[in-house]
One Martini backbone bead per residue (centre of mass of N, CA, C, O) as a GRO file, in nm:
protein
  197
    1UNK     BB    1   9.730   7.776   3.419
    2UNK     BB    2   9.411   7.767   3.593
    3UNK     BB    3   9.200   8.021   3.592
    4UNK     BB    4   8.925   7.884   3.696
    5UNK     BB    5   9.031   7.811   3.962
    6UNK     BB    6   9.099   8.128   4.058
    7UNK     BB    7   8.815   8.295   4.015
    8UNK     BB    8   8.669   8.252   4.304
    9UNK     BB    9   8.862   8.405   4.457
   10UNK     BB   10   8.893   8.669   4.324
   11UNK     BB   11   8.599   8.731   4.377
   12UNK     BB   12   8.625   8.737   4.681
   13UNK     BB   13   8.832   8.931   4.719
   14UNK     BB   14   8.694   9.186   4.568
   15UNK     BB   15   8.446   9.180   4.769
   16UNK     BB   16   8.606   9.204   5.031
   17UNK     BB   17   8.741   9.469   4.957
   18UNK     BB   18   8.490   9.648   4.885
   19UNK     BB   19   8.363   9.612   5.153
   20UNK     BB   20   8.577   9.728   5.334
   21UNK     BB   21   8.584  10.006   5.181
   22UNK     BB   22   8.313  10.103   5.241
   23UNK     BB   23   8.299  10.087   5.540
   24UNK     BB   24   8.548  10.258   5.595
   25UNK     BB   25   8.383  10.511   5.453
   26UNK     BB   26   8.168  10.532   5.684
   27UNK     BB   27   8.373  10.579   5.907
   28UNK     BB   28   8.539  10.814   5.809
   29UNK     BB   29   8.311  11.003   5.773
   30UNK     BB   30   8.227  11.024   6.042
   31UNK     BB   31   8.489  11.105   6.185
   32UNK     BB   32   8.507  11.385   6.037
   33UNK     BB   33   8.209  11.489   6.118
   34UNK     BB   34   8.260  11.479   6.415
   35UNK     BB   35   8.496  11.671   6.431
   36UNK     BB   36   8.329  11.923   6.323
   37UNK     BB   37   8.145  11.917   6.577
   38UNK     BB   38   8.356  11.971   6.775
   39UNK     BB   39   8.468  12.227   6.679
   40UNK     BB   40   8.220  12.377   6.697
   41UNK     BB   41   8.185  12.361   6.999
   42UNK     BB   42   8.424  12.500   7.075
   43UNK     BB   43   8.331  12.764   6.958
   44UNK     BB   44   8.093  12.787   7.155
   45UNK     BB   45   8.269  12.791   7.417
   46UNK     BB   46   8.429  13.051   7.337
   47UNK     BB   47   8.206  13.234   7.348
   48UNK     BB   48   8.113  13.197   7.631
   49UNK     BB   49   8.376  13.249   7.768
   50UNK     BB   50   8.376  13.544   7.695
   51UNK     BB   51   8.101  13.624   7.843
   52UNK     BB   52   8.222  13.551   8.114
   53UNK     BB   53   8.440  13.740   8.136
   54UNK     BB   54   8.287  14.001   8.079
   55UNK     BB   55   8.107  13.978   8.328
   56UNK     BB   56   8.330  13.997   8.543
   57UNK     BB   57   8.396  14.282   8.466
   58UNK     BB   58   8.130  14.416   8.477
   59UNK     BB   59   8.078  14.354   8.783
   60UNK     BB   60   8.321  14.534   8.887
   61UNK     BB   61   8.219  14.784   8.769
   62UNK     BB   62   7.948  14.792   8.927
   63UNK     BB   63   8.057  14.773   9.229
   64UNK     BB   64   8.149  15.081   9.225
   65UNK     BB   65   7.836  15.123   9.270
   66UNK     BB   66   7.754  15.156   9.589
   67UNK     BB   67   7.413  15.139   9.538
   68UNK     BB   68   7.375  14.891   9.408
   69UNK     BB   69   7.208  14.641   9.338
   70UNK     BB   70   7.278  14.321   9.493
   71UNK     BB   71   7.079  14.118   9.352
   72UNK     BB   72   7.158  14.143   9.079
   73UNK     BB   73   7.448  14.053   9.097
   74UNK     BB   74   7.407  13.800   9.212
   75UNK     BB   75   7.245  13.665   8.989
   76UNK     BB   76   7.473  13.672   8.785
   77UNK     BB   77   7.687  13.522   8.946
   78UNK     BB   78   7.521  13.257   8.981
   79UNK     BB   79   7.473  13.203   8.672
   80UNK     BB   80   7.772  13.187   8.573
   81UNK     BB   81   7.843  12.960   8.753
   82UNK     BB   82   7.653  12.758   8.653
   83UNK     BB   83   7.744  12.760   8.360
   84UNK     BB   84   8.035  12.675   8.414
   85UNK     BB   85   7.922  12.366   8.535
   86UNK     BB   86   7.822  12.311   8.257
   87UNK     BB   87   7.905  12.026   8.085
   88UNK     BB   88   8.023  11.878   7.774
   89UNK     BB   89   8.061  11.600   7.565
   90UNK     BB   90   8.145  11.610   7.244
   91UNK     BB   91   8.114  11.308   7.171
   92UNK     BB   92   7.812  11.291   7.331
   93UNK     BB   93   7.571  11.490   7.249
   94UNK     BB   94   7.283  11.550   7.402
   95UNK     BB   95   6.986  11.679   7.436
   96UNK     BB   96   6.982  11.694   7.735
   97UNK     BB   97   7.268  11.850   7.770
   98UNK     BB   98   7.189  12.080   7.578
   99UNK     BB   99   6.962  12.186   7.756
  100UNK     BB  100   7.114  12.251   8.021
  101UNK     BB  101   7.292  12.439   7.885
  102UNK     BB  102   7.091  12.634   7.765
  103UNK     BB  103   6.958  12.692   8.052
  104UNK     BB  104   7.247  12.824   8.187
  105UNK     BB  105   7.273  13.040   7.951
  106UNK     BB  106   6.978  13.164   7.983
  107UNK     BB  107   7.037  13.280   8.281
  108UNK     BB  108   7.244  13.461   8.208
  109UNK     BB  109   7.091  13.648   8.011
  110UNK     BB  110   6.863  13.725   8.201
  111UNK     BB  111   7.035  13.856   8.439
  112UNK     BB  112   7.190  14.058   8.231
  113UNK     BB  113   6.943  14.219   8.141
  114UNK     BB  114   6.868  14.323   8.436
  115UNK     BB  115   7.128  14.466   8.466
  116UNK     BB  116   7.112  14.669   8.217
  117UNK     BB  117   6.857  14.801   8.306
  118UNK     BB  118   6.943  14.899   8.600
  119UNK     BB  119   7.162  15.104   8.501
  120UNK     BB  120   6.967  15.318   8.402
  121UNK     BB  121   6.957  15.450   8.710
  122UNK     BB  122   7.300  15.510   8.655
  123UNK     BB  123   7.460  15.754   8.508
  124UNK     BB  124   7.757  15.709   8.602
  125UNK     BB  125   7.773  15.428   8.471
  126UNK     BB  126   7.669  15.494   8.189
  127UNK     BB  127   7.949  15.699   8.165
  128UNK     BB  128   8.139  15.460   8.186
  129UNK     BB  129   8.376  15.356   7.986
  130UNK     BB  130   8.414  15.057   8.082
  131UNK     BB  131   8.106  14.987   8.053
  132UNK     BB  132   8.061  15.070   7.749
  133UNK     BB  133   8.274  14.857   7.639
  134UNK     BB  134   8.153  14.611   7.756
  135UNK     BB  135   7.866  14.635   7.637
  136UNK     BB  136   7.984  14.607   7.342
  137UNK     BB  137   8.128  14.331   7.383
  138UNK     BB  138   7.869  14.177   7.435
  139UNK     BB  139   7.716  14.248   7.176
  140UNK     BB  140   7.926  14.078   7.010
  141UNK     BB  141   7.917  13.807   7.173
  142UNK     BB  142   7.620  13.748   7.097
  143UNK     BB  143   7.691  13.727   6.787
  144UNK     BB  144   7.895  13.487   6.816
  145UNK     BB  145   7.715  13.288   6.945
  146UNK     BB  146   7.501  13.263   6.717
  147UNK     BB  147   7.704  13.164   6.510
  148UNK     BB  148   7.821  12.912   6.663
  149UNK     BB  149   7.531  12.758   6.680
  150UNK     BB  150   7.473  12.763   6.383
  151UNK     BB  151   7.768  12.602   6.312
  152UNK     BB  152   7.682  12.359   6.456
  153UNK     BB  153   7.419  12.269   6.318
  154UNK     BB  154   7.588  12.246   6.039
  155UNK     BB  155   7.763  12.014   6.152
  156UNK     BB  156   7.563  11.808   6.239
  157UNK     BB  157   7.379  11.749   5.989
  158UNK     BB  158   7.595  11.573   5.794
  159UNK     BB  159   7.624  11.368   6.016
  160UNK     BB  160   7.339  11.254   6.071
  161UNK     BB  161   7.276  11.185   5.770
  162UNK     BB  162   7.517  10.975   5.749
  163UNK     BB  163   7.405  10.770   6.019
  164UNK     BB  164   7.088  10.748   5.923
  165UNK     BB  165   7.144  10.637   5.646
  166UNK     BB  166   7.087  10.419   5.406
  167UNK     BB  167   7.335  10.182   5.534
  168UNK     BB  168   7.485  10.340   5.758
  169UNK     BB  169   7.298  10.260   5.998
  170UNK     BB  170   7.423   9.960   6.011
  171UNK     BB  171   7.721  10.080   6.119
  172UNK     BB  172   7.716  10.310   6.325
  173UNK     BB  173   7.628  10.153   6.586
  174UNK     BB  174   7.891   9.962   6.573
  175UNK     BB  175   8.084  10.234   6.586
  176UNK     BB  176   7.961  10.437   6.799
  177UNK     BB  177   7.743  10.627   6.661
  178UNK     BB  178   7.566  10.921   6.733
  179UNK     BB  179   7.335  11.145   6.765
  180UNK     BB  180   7.328  11.488   6.740
  181UNK     BB  181   7.256  11.769   6.873
  182UNK     BB  182   7.071  12.037   6.879
  183UNK     BB  183   6.995  12.370   6.861
  184UNK     BB  184   6.758  12.570   7.047
  185UNK     BB  185   6.533  12.737   7.151
  186UNK     BB  186   6.436  12.872   7.395
  187UNK     BB  187   6.206  12.880   7.606
  188UNK     BB  188   5.962  13.118   7.491
  189UNK     BB  189   6.061  13.244   7.213
  190UNK     BB  190   5.766  13.227   7.052
  191UNK     BB  191   5.697  13.465   7.242
  192UNK     BB  192   5.609  13.757   7.278
  193UNK     BB  193   5.721  14.058   7.386
  194UNK     BB  194   5.698  14.260   7.645
  195UNK     BB  195   5.618  14.606   7.638
  196UNK     BB  196   5.709  14.862   7.875
  197UNK     BB  197   5.610  15.205   7.998
   0.00000   0.00000   0.00000
């Protein structure tokens, strides 16, 4: 058997197999990292869902105070409804979608802050055990939201680095992998908070 006759075919087979393994590695790593991003996104949604559930209970508790400002409650209810209508496909999170989601959630945070400030005028409500418990749970949930958003960004970074570095970037687009957006601070968060006494 003449080994030299088959040597070019063996070399071609080795090169093809090596190329296939390399491209497969790029794809499979991107899939794995993409799944980490989707899982982190699920954690973000879970934290926001917990806040929305608590807000519903908080609103019902506050409604019990008969003379409580209805406009403040209405603002919270409307912001919560808008936030629950803003949905994102975790496989294709674009900066525009994330900005819309962030804006809707910021509206909830803002109206909820106004509600909690307004409650200060109602001593009976401030002493209500259910209200106090809900207020503590909301504070805890806000910390969970911050943690979930941070972990989402931490999961998005290795995915984005993987698909954007050369030579992976040559194949990532062909396989349909797109850059994932990051959570950023809400607009105006860089300005100092005005405190009035």
